[in-house]
Amino acid sequence: GCILDGKLYPFGEVARTESCFRCSCRPDAMRCCSLFHTPTGYDKENCKVVFNQKSCNYDVVQKSDPSKECFVYSRV
């Protein structure tokens, strides 16, 4: 298998790791891509970015009331 962040994964495709990556584990290498996109276009003055481990994505919420989401117009 392959080890990523101290955890052993079996050979083959890994749909989701604990750190929110999709990986391909092979005897010669482990290749991974992130399952999340980082928000870049949002109201940075009134909003903040919070990583949501359950959804493997970033939430952008109001600084004054984190229960309310902010509009995001671009992600990378």
PDB file of C-alpha atoms in Angstrom:
ATOM      1  CA  GLY A   1       0.000   0.000   0.000  1.00  0.00           C
ATOM      2  CA  CYS A   2       0.871   3.695   0.277  1.00  0.00           C
ATOM      3  CA  ILE A   3       1.290   5.909   3.317  1.00  0.00           C
ATOM      4  CA  LEU A   4      -0.107   9.449   3.339  1.00  0.00           C
ATOM      5  CA  ASP A   5      -0.136  11.590   6.501  1.00  0.00           C
ATOM      6  CA  GLY A   6       0.794   8.513   8.549  1.00  0.00           C
ATOM      7  CA  LYS A   7      -2.133   6.397   7.307  1.00  0.00           C
ATOM      8  CA  LEU A   8      -1.788   3.277   5.154  1.00  0.00           C
ATOM      9  CA  TYR A   9      -3.987   3.104   2.032  1.00  0.00           C
ATOM     10  CA  PRO A  10      -4.382   0.007  -0.179  1.00  0.00           C
ATOM     11  CA  PHE A  11      -3.125  -0.164  -3.770  1.00  0.00           C
ATOM     12  CA  GLY A  12      -5.638   1.159  -6.286  1.00  0.00           C
ATOM     13  CA  GLU A  13      -7.932   4.162  -6.299  1.00  0.00           C
ATOM     14  CA  VAL A  14      -8.659   6.001  -3.061  1.00  0.00           C
ATOM     15  CA  ALA A  15     -11.888   8.003  -3.419  1.00  0.00           C
ATOM     16  CA  ARG A  16     -11.232  10.251  -0.410  1.00  0.00           C
ATOM     17  CA  THR A  17      -8.422  10.415   2.124  1.00  0.00           C
ATOM     18  CA  GLU A  18      -8.821  11.852   5.618  1.00  0.00           C
ATOM     19  CA  SER A  19      -7.143  15.040   4.374  1.00  0.00           C
ATOM     20  CA  CYS A  20      -9.617  15.449   1.467  1.00  0.00           C
ATOM     21  CA  PHE A  21      -7.597  14.146  -1.478  1.00  0.00           C
ATOM     22  CA  ARG A  22      -8.456  11.644  -4.219  1.00  0.00           C
ATOM     23  CA  CYS A  23      -5.451   9.403  -4.836  1.00  0.00           C
ATOM     24  CA  SER A  24      -4.107   6.625  -6.977  1.00  0.00           C
ATOM     25  CA  CYS A  25      -1.854   4.279  -5.008  1.00  0.00           C
ATOM     26  CA  ARG A  26       0.550   2.201  -7.095  1.00  0.00           C
ATOM     27  CA  PRO A  27       3.647   0.189  -6.160  1.00  0.00           C
ATOM     28  CA  ASP A  28       5.931   2.901  -7.596  1.00  0.00           C
ATOM     29  CA  ALA A  29       4.099   6.089  -6.496  1.00  0.00           C
ATOM     30  CA  MET A  30       1.049   7.708  -4.960  1.00  0.00           C
ATOM     31  CA  ARG A  31      -0.533  10.548  -6.928  1.00  0.00           C
ATOM     32  CA  CYS A  32      -3.191  12.753  -5.375  1.00  0.00           C
ATOM     33  CA  CYS A  33      -5.437  15.704  -6.288  1.00  0.00           C
ATOM     34  CA  SER A  34      -7.408  17.836  -3.891  1.00  0.00           C
ATOM     35  CA  LEU A  35     -11.176  17.482  -3.690  1.00  0.00           C
ATOM     36  CA  PHE A  36     -11.599  21.153  -2.804  1.00  0.00           C
ATOM     37  CA  HIS A  37     -11.256  24.502  -4.554  1.00  0.00           C
ATOM     38  CA  THR A  38      -9.898  27.558  -2.762  1.00  0.00           C
ATOM     39  CA  PRO A  39     -12.128  30.645  -2.841  1.00  0.00           C
ATOM     40  CA  THR A  40     -10.339  33.694  -4.250  1.00  0.00           C
ATOM     41  CA  GLY A  41     -13.155  36.066  -5.200  1.00  0.00           C
ATOM     42  CA  TYR A  42     -15.320  37.114  -2.265  1.00  0.00           C
ATOM     43  CA  ASP A  43     -15.831  40.095   0.063  1.00  0.00           C
ATOM     44  CA  LYS A  44     -12.586  39.796   2.054  1.00  0.00           C
ATOM     45  CA  GLU A  45     -13.480  42.723   4.302  1.00  0.00           C
ATOM     46  CA  ASN A  46     -16.719  41.221   5.651  1.00  0.00           C
ATOM     47  CA  CYS A  47     -16.212  37.483   5.066  1.00  0.00           C
ATOM     48  CA  LYS A  48     -13.771  34.765   6.068  1.00  0.00           C
ATOM     49  CA  VAL A  49     -12.836  31.329   4.721  1.00  0.00           C
ATOM     50  CA  VAL A  50     -13.359  28.234   6.884  1.00  0.00           C
ATOM     51  CA  PHE A  51     -12.419  24.674   5.850  1.00  0.00           C
ATOM     52  CA  ASN A  52     -15.328  22.221   6.149  1.00  0.00           C
ATOM     53  CA  GLN A  53     -13.798  18.771   6.793  1.00  0.00           C
ATOM     54  CA  LYS A  54     -17.160  17.010   6.332  1.00  0.00           C
ATOM     55  CA  SER A  55     -17.765  18.354   2.807  1.00  0.00           C
ATOM     56  CA  CYS A  56     -14.046  18.636   1.912  1.00  0.00           C
ATOM     57  CA  ASN A  57     -14.529  22.202   0.780  1.00  0.00           C
ATOM     58  CA  TYR A  58     -14.066  25.775   1.923  1.00  0.00           C
ATOM     59  CA  ASP A  59     -17.064  27.683   3.230  1.00  0.00           C
ATOM     60  CA  VAL A  60     -17.051  31.468   3.019  1.00  0.00           C
ATOM     61  CA  VAL A  61     -19.044  32.976   5.879  1.00  0.00           C
ATOM     62  CA  GLN A  62     -19.726  36.399   7.327  1.00  0.00           C
ATOM     63  CA  LYS A  63     -17.216  37.483   9.967  1.00  0.00           C
ATOM     64  CA  SER A  64     -20.010  39.037  12.041  1.00  0.00           C
ATOM     65  CA  ASP A  65     -22.277  35.957  11.780  1.00  0.00           C
ATOM     66  CA  PRO A  66     -20.553  32.704  10.714  1.00  0.00           C
ATOM     67  CA  SER A  67     -23.944  30.996  10.312  1.00  0.00           C
ATOM     68  CA  LYS A  68     -24.515  33.105   7.168  1.00  0.00           C
ATOM     69  CA  GLU A  69     -22.706  32.305   3.924  1.00  0.00           C
ATOM     70  CA  CYS A  70     -21.109  34.873   1.647  1.00  0.00           C
ATOM     71  CA  PHE A  71     -21.278  34.929  -2.147  1.00  0.00           C
ATOM     72  CA  VAL A  72     -18.163  33.517  -3.835  1.00  0.00           C
ATOM     73  CA  TYR A  73     -17.574  34.553  -7.429  1.00  0.00           C
ATOM     74  CA  SER A  74     -14.344  32.641  -8.136  1.00  0.00           C
ATOM     75  CA  ARG A  75     -12.401  29.601  -6.883  1.00  0.00           C
ATOM     76  CA  VAL A  76      -9.117  27.983  -7.886  1.00  0.00           C
TER      77      VAL A  76
END
